[in-house]
Coordinates of C-alpha atoms (C1' of nucleotides) in Angstrom, one line a residue:
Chain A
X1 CA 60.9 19.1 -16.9
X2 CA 58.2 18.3 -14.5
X3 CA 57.1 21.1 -12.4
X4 CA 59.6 23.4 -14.1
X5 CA 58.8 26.8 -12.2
X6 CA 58.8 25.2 -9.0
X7 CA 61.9 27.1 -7.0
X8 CA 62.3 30.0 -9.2
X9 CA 59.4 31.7 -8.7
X10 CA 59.9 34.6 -5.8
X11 CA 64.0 34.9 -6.6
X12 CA 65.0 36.1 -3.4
X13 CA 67.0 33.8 -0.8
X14 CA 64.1 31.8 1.2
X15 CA 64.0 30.3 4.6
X16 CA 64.6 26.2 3.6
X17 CA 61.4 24.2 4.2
X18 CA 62.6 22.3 7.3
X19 CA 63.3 25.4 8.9
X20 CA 59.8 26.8 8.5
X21 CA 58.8 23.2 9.2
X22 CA 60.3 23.3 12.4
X23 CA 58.8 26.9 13.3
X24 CA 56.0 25.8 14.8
X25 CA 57.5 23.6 17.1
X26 CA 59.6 26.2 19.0
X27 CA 56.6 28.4 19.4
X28 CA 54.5 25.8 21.1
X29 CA 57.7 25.6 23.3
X30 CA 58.4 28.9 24.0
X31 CA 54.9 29.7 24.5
X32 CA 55.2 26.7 26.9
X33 CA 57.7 28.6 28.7
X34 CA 56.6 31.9 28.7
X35 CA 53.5 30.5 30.6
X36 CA 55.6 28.6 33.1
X37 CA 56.9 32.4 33.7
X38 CA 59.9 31.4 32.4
X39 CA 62.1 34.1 31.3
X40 CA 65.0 33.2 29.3
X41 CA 66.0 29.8 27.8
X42 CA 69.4 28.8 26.1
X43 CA 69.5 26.8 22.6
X44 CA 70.3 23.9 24.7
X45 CA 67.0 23.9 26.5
X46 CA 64.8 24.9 23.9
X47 CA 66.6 22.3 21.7
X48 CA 65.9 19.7 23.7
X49 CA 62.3 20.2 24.4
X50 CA 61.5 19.9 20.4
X51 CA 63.9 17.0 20.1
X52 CA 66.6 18.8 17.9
X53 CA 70.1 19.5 18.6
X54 CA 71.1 22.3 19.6
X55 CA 73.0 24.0 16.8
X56 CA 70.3 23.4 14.5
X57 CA 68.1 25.6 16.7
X58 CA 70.6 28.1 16.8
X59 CA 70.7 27.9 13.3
X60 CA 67.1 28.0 12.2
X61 CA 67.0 31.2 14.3
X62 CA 69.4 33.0 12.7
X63 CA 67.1 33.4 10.0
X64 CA 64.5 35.5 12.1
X65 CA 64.6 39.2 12.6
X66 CA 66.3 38.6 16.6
X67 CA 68.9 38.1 18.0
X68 CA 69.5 36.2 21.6
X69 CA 71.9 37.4 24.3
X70 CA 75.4 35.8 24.5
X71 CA 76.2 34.3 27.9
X72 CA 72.1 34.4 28.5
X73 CA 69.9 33.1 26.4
X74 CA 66.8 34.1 24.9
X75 CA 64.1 35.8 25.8
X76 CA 61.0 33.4 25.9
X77 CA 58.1 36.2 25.2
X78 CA 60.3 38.1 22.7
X79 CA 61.5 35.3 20.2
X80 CA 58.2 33.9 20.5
X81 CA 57.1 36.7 19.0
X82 CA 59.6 37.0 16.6
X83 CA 58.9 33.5 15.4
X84 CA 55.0 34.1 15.1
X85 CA 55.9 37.0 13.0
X86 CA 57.7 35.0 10.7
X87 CA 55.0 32.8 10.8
X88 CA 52.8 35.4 9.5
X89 CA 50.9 35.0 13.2
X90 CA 51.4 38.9 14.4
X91 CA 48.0 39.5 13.1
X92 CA 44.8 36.6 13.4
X93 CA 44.4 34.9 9.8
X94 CA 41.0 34.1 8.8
X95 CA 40.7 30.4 7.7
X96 CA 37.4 28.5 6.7
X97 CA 36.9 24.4 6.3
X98 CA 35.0 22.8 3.7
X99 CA 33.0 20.1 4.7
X100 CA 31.1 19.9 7.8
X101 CA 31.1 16.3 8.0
X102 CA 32.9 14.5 10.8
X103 CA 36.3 15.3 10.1
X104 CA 35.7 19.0 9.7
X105 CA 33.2 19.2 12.2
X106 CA 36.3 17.7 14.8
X107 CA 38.5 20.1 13.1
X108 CA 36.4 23.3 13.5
X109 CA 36.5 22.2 17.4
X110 CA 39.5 21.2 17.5
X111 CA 41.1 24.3 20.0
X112 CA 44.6 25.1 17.9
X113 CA 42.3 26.6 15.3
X114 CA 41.3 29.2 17.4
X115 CA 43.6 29.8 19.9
X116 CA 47.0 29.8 17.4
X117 CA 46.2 33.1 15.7
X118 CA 43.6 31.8 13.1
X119 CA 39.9 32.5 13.4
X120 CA 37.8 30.2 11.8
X121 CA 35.1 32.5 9.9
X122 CA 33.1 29.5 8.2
X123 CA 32.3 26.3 7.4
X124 CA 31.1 24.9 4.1
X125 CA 28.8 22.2 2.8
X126 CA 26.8 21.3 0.5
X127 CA 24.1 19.0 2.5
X128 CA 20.8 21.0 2.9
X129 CA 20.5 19.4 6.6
X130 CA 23.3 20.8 7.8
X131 CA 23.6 24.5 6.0
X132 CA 22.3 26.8 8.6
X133 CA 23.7 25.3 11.7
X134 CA 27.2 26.3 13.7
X135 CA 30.5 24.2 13.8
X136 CA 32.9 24.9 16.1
X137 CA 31.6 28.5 16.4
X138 CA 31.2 29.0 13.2
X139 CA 28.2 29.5 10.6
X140 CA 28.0 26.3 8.2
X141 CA 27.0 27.9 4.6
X142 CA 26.3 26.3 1.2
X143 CA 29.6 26.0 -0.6
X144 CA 28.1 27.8 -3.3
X145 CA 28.8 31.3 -0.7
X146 CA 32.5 30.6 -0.7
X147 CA 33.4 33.0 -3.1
X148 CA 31.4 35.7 -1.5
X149 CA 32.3 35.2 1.9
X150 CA 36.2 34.9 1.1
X151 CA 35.9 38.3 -0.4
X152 CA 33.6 39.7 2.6
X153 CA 35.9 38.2 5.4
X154 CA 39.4 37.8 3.9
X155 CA 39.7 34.2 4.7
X156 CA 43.2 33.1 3.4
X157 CA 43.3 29.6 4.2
X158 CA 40.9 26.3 3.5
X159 CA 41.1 23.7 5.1
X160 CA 39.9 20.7 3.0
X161 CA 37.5 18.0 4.4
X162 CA 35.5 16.9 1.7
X163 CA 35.1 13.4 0.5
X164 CA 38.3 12.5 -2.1
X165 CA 35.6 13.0 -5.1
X166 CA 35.4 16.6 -4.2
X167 CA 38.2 18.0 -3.4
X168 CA 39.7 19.4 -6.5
X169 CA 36.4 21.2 -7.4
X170 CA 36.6 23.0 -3.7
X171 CA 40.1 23.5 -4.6
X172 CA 39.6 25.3 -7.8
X173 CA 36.5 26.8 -6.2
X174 CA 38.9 27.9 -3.3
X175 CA 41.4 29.6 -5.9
X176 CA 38.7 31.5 -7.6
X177 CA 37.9 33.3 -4.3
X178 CA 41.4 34.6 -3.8
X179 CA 42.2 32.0 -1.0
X180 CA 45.8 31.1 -1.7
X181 CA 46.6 28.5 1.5
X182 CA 44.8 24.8 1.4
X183 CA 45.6 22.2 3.8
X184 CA 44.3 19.1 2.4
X185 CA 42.9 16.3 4.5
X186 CA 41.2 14.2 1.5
X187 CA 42.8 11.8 0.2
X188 CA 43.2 12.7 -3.4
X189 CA 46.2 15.2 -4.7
X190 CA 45.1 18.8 -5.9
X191 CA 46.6 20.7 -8.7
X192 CA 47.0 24.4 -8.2
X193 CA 47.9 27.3 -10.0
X194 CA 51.4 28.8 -9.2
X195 CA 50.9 31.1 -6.4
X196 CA 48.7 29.0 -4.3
X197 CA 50.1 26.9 -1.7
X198 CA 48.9 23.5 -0.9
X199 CA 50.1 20.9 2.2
X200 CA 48.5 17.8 1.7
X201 CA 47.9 15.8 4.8
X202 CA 47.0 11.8 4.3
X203 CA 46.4 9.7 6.8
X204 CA 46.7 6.6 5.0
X205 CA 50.0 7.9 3.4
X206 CA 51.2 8.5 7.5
X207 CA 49.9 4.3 8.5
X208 CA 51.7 2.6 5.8
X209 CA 55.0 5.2 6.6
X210 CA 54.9 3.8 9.9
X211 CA 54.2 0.5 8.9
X212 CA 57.4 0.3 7.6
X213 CA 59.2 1.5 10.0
X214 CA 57.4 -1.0 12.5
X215 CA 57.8 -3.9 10.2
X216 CA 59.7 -6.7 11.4
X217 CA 62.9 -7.6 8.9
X218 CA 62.0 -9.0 6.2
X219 CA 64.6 -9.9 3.8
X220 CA 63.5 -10.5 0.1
X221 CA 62.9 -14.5 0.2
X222 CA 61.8 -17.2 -1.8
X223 CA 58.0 -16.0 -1.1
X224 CA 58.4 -13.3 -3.9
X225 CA 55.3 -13.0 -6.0
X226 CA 57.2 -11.7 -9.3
X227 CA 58.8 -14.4 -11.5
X228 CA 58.6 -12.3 -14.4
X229 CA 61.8 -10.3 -14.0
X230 CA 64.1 -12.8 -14.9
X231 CA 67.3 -10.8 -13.3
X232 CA 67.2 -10.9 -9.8
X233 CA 68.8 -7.3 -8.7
X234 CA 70.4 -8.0 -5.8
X235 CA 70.5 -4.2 -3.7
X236 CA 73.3 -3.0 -2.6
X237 CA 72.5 -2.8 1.5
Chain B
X1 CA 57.7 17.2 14.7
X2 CA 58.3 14.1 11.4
X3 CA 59.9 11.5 12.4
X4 CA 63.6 10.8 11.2
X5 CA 64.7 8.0 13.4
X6 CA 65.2 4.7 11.4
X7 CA 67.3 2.7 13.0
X8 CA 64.6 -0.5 14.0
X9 CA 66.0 -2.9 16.1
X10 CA 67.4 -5.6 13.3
X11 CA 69.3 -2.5 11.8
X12 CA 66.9 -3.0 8.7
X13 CA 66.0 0.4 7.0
X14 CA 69.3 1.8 5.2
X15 CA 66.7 3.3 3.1
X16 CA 66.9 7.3 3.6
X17 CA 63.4 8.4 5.0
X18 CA 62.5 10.8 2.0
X19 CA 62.4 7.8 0.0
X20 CA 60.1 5.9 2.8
X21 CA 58.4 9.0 2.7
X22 CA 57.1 9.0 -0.7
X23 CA 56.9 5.0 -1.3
X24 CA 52.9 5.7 -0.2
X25 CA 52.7 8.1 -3.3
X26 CA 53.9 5.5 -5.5
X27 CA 51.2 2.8 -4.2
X28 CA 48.4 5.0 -4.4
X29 CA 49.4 6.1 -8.1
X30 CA 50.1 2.3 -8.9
X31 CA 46.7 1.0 -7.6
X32 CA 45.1 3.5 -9.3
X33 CA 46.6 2.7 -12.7
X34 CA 46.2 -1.2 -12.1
X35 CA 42.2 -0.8 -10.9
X36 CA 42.3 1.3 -14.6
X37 CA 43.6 -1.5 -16.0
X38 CA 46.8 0.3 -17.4
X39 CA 49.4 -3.4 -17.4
X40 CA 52.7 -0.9 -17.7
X41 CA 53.6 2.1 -16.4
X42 CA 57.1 4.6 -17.8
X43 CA 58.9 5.9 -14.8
X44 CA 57.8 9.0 -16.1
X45 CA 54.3 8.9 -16.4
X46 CA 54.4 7.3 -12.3
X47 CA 56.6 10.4 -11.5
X48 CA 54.3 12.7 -12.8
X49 CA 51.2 11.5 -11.1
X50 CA 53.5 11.8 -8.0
X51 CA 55.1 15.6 -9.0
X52 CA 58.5 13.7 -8.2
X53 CA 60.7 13.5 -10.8
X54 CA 61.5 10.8 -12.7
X55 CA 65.2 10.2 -11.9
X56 CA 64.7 10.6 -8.2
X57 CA 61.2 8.3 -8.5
X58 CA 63.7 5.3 -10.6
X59 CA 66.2 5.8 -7.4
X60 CA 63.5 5.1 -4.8
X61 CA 62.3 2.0 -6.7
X62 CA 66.0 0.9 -6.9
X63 CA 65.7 0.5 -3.0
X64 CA 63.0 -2.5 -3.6
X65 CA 63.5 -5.9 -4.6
X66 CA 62.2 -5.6 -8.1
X67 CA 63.0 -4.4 -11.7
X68 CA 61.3 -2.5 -14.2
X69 CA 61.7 -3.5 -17.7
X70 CA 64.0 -0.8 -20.0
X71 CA 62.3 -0.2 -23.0
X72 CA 59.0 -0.7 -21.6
X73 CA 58.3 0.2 -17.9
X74 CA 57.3 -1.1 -14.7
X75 CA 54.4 -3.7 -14.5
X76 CA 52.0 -2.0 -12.6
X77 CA 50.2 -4.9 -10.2
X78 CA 54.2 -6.0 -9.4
X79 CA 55.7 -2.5 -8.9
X80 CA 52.4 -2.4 -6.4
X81 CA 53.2 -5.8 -4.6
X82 CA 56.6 -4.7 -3.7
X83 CA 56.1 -1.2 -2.7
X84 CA 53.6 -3.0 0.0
X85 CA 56.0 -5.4 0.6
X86 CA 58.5 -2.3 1.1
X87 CA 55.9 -0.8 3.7
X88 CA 55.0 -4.3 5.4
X89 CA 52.1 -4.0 3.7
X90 CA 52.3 -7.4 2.5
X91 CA 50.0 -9.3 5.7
X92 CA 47.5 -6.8 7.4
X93 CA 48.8 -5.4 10.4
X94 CA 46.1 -4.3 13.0
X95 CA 46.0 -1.1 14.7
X96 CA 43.6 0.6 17.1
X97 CA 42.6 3.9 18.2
X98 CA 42.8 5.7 21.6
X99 CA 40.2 8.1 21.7
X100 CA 36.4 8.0 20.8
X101 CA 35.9 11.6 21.0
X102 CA 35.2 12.7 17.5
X103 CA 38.3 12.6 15.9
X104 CA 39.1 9.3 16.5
X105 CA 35.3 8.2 15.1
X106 CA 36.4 10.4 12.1
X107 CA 39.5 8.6 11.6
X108 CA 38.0 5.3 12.6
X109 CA 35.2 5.4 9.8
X110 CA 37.9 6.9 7.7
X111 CA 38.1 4.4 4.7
X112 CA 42.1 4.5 4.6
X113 CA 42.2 2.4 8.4
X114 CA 40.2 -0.4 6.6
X115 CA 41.1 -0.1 3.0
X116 CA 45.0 0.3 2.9
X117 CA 46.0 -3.1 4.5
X118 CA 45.3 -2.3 7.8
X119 CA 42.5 -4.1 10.0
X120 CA 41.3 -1.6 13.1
X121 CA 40.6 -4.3 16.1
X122 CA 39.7 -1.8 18.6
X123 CA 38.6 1.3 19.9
X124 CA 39.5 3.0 23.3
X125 CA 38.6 5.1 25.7
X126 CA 37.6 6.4 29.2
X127 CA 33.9 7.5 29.0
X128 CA 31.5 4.6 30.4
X129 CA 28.8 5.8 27.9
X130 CA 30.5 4.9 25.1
X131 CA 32.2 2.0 26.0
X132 CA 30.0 -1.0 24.8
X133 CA 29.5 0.5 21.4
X134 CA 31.1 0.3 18.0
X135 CA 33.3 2.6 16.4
X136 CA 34.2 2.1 12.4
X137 CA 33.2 -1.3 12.8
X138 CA 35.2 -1.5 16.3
X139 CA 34.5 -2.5 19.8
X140 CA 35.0 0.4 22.4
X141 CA 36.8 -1.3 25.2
X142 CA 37.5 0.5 28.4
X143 CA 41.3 1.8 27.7
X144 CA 42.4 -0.6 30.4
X145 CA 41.8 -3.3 28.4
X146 CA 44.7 -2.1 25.8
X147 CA 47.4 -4.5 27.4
X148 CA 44.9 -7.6 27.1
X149 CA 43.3 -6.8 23.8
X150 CA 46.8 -5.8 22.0
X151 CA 48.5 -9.1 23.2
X152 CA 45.4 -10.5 22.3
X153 CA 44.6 -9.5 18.4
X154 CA 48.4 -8.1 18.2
X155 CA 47.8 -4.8 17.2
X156 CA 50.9 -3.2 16.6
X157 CA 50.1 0.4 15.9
X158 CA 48.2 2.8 18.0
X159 CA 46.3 6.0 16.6
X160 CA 46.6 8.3 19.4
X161 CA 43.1 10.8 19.5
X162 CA 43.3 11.8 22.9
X163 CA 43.1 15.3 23.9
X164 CA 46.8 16.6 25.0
X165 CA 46.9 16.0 29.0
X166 CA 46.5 12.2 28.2
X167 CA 49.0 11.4 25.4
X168 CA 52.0 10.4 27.1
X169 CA 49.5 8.2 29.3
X170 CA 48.4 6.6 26.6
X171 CA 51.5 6.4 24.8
X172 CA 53.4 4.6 27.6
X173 CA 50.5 2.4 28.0
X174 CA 50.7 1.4 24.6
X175 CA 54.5 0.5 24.4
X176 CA 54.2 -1.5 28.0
X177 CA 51.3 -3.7 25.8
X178 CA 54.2 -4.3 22.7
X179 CA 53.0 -1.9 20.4
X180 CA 55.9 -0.2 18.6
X181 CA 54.4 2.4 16.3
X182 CA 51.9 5.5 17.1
X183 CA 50.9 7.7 15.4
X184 CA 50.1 11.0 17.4
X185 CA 47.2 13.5 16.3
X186 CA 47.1 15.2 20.0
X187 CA 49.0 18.0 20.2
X188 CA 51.8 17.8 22.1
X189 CA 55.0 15.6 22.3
X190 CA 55.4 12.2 23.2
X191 CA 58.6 10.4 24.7
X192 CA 59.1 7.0 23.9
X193 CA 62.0 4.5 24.6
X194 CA 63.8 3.4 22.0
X195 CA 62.6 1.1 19.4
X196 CA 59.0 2.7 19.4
X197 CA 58.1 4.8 16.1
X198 CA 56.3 7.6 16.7
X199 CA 54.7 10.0 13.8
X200 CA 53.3 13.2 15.1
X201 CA 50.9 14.9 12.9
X202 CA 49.5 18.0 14.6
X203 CA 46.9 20.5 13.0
X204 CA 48.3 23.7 14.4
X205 CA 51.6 23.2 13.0
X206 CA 50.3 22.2 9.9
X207 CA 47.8 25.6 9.7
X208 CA 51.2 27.3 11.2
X209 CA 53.7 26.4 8.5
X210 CA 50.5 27.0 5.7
X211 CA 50.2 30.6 7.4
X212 CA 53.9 31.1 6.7
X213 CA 53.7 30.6 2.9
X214 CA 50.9 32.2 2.7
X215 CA 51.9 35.6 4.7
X216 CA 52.6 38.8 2.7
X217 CA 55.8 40.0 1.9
X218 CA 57.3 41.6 5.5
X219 CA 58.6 44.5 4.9
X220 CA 61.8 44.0 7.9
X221 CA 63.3 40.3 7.9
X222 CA 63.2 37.9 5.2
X223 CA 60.7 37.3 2.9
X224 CA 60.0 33.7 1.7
X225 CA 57.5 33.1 -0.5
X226 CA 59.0 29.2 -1.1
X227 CA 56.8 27.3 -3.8
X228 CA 58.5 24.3 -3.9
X229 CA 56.7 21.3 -3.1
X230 CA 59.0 20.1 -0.8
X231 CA 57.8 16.8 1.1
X232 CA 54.3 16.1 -0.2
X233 CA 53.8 13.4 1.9
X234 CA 55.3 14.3 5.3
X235 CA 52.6 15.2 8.2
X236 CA 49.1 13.8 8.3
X237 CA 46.2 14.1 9.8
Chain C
dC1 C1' 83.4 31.3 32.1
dC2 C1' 78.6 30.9 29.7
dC3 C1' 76.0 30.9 25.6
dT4 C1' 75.2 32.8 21.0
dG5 C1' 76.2 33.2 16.2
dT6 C1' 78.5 31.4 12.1
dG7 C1' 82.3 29.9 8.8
dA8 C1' 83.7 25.6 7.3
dA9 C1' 83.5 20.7 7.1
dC10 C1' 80.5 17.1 6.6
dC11 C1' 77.1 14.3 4.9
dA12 C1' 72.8 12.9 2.4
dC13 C1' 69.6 13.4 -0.8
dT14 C1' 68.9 14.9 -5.6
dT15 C1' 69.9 15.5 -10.4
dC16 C1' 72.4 14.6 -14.4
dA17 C1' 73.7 11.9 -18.0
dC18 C1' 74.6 7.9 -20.1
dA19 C1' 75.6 2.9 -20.4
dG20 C1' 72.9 -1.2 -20.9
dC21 C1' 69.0 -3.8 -22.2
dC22 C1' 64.6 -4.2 -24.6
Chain D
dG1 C1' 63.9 3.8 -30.8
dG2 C1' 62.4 3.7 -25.8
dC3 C1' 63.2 3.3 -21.0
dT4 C1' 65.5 1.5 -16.9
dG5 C1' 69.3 1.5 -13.7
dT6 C1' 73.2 3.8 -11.7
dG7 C1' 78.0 6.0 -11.3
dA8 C1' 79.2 10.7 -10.9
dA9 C1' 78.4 15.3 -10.1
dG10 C1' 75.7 18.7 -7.8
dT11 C1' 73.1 20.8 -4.0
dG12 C1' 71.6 22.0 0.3
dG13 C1' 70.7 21.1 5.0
dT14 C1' 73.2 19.5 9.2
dT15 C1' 76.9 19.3 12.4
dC16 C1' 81.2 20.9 14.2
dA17 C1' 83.9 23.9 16.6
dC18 C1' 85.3 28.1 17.7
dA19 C1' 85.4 33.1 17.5
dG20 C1' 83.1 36.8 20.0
dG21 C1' 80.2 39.3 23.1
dG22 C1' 78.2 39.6 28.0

DNA sequence: CCCTGTGAACCACTTCACAGCC
DNA sequence: GGCTGTGAAGTGGTTCACAGGG
């Protein structure tokens, strides 16, 4: 069995993935809100402001710790703070990048890495020029101080931006130091150890999704390339 | 937010979106085995490269036009050509990139854009001082010129690397000049009518979901500590 | 009434298991 | 024997619709 321990793990009944996955997108909302010095919202108008329906909202919030008001709504400030506590956001979470090339340099500026509850503590790299400077704020160190510096500040997350070739060396470097959140922006997979999450973002992977979705119809013609298969399947749609 | 509406205009894709979804995995994996020089591949040694299973792996490939062989396995360079053809992968398809600021230079020299069957034709954006120069091998054109140059070179996806305030700007911009897929990096929401794809990929979501898993227990409200590596290819940037 | 919260129905993707072909 | 392809069963997230509180 591939990845045999991969939902037994913690036991207990967990949020599903596209709830959590949708988090994020009603606190950007409701934060939205709150600043607009609006005070309440009902499922309906939250819902519709992150595209999803309405029930589905309701839903996903019935796994947080709060509960709205019948006949009201919800209170904008409070659920958004009951939402960044599930998000683990109630305290700031120390995160670091490795690789202060242009990616990570646009990263470490990039303003939802410090103003969504994360403080970016450091920036890693292994090019002599660079080590020494600041990125986004932060100091750029040889990647050989990762270890150290995850113990001194308590990062907890890494964000990847190394060239493909590196990536699963910082990774198991990353693991070493305790760090147990990566979000990968190389374009390679990384293998973990149980325990240690991993969201691997591809940009290539994202282009050729939505080149099929903007693809004209193409039914399966004569221009095959394939003569090999001497059975032509015909599919079912 | 990922996108989940299908539905293109010719009422093409029956194929389920998780499936879509993880069709890039299998290319990568495949090129990778044919540029080895590995002629075959076992539905179970692709699925492993991929963590997928192998039984959900042989249901996605049941969605193309093409056969495996029982006994032996899928030819590798014609498992490849009709995944692509699967992704409309099959001619180049041209896209460009709004926003010269340094993400979209990151993603511009970004080897996916020119290495995955895509061709960038142009770069855009406000500031005089950088229109007039070259981008990834790009032209920066003044981001008035999107209408002209995308029925010009037909570019038919749109990398959106704007900062926030100008993304739905851009965005309606971009479906007035025909193009019918964008893929958003700014963070923050973009309405489009009806027969436009749009994949939003947004750092602080990412980072936010990521802070989730890797919170500590809480000691009120549920604790999910969810291992499972749910959509591995799903948000990018 | 209005809007939340949720049991129950629904649906869609996943997984199993094996028939079919190599 | 090995491996694909797929009906059938299983699972889990979504949607419905209404009970229940303000």
């Amino acid at each position: 069995m591939s990845t045999a321990s991969q939902s037994g793990g913690t036991g207990l009944t967990s949020v599903p993935a596209p709830v959590v996955a949708r988090m994020p997108g009603y606190l950007q909302a409701l934060d939205e809100l709150a600043a607009a010095g609006q005070q309440t919202v009902s499922s309906e108008e939250l819902a519709g402001r992150c595209s999803v329906g309405s029930a589905i909202l309701r839903r996903d919030l019935s796994h947080l710790d709060f509960a709205g008001r019948r006949g009201v709504g919800y209170d904008t400030v409070a659920l958004g703070t009951a939402v960044r506590r599930f998000l683990g956001l109630d305290r700031t979470r120390r995160i670091a990048i490795a690789g202060a090339g242009r990616l990570g340099s646009a990263i470490a500026d990039y303003a939802a890495v410090r103003f969504s509850g994360f403080e970016l503590t450091a920036v890693f790299d292994t090019a002599p020029e660079v080590v020494g400077t600041t990125v986004g704020g932060a100091p750029v160190l040889p990647i050989e101080q990762l270890p150290a510096a995850a113990a001194e500040d308590g990062i907890e997350m890494l964000i990847i931006a190394v060239p493909a070739p590196a990536a699963q060396t910082v990774a198991e470097a990353a693991v070493a130091a305790g760090i147990t959140g990566l979000l990968n922006f190389a374009p390679t997979m990384v293998t973990v150890p149980e325990g240690v999450h991993v969201r691997h973002v591809d940009l290539a992977s994202e282009l050729r999704v939505l080149a099929h979705y903007t693809a004209p119809a193409q039914p399966a013609g004569i221009d095959s390339t394939d003569l090999r298969n001497t059975r032509p399947r015909e599919h079912a749609l």
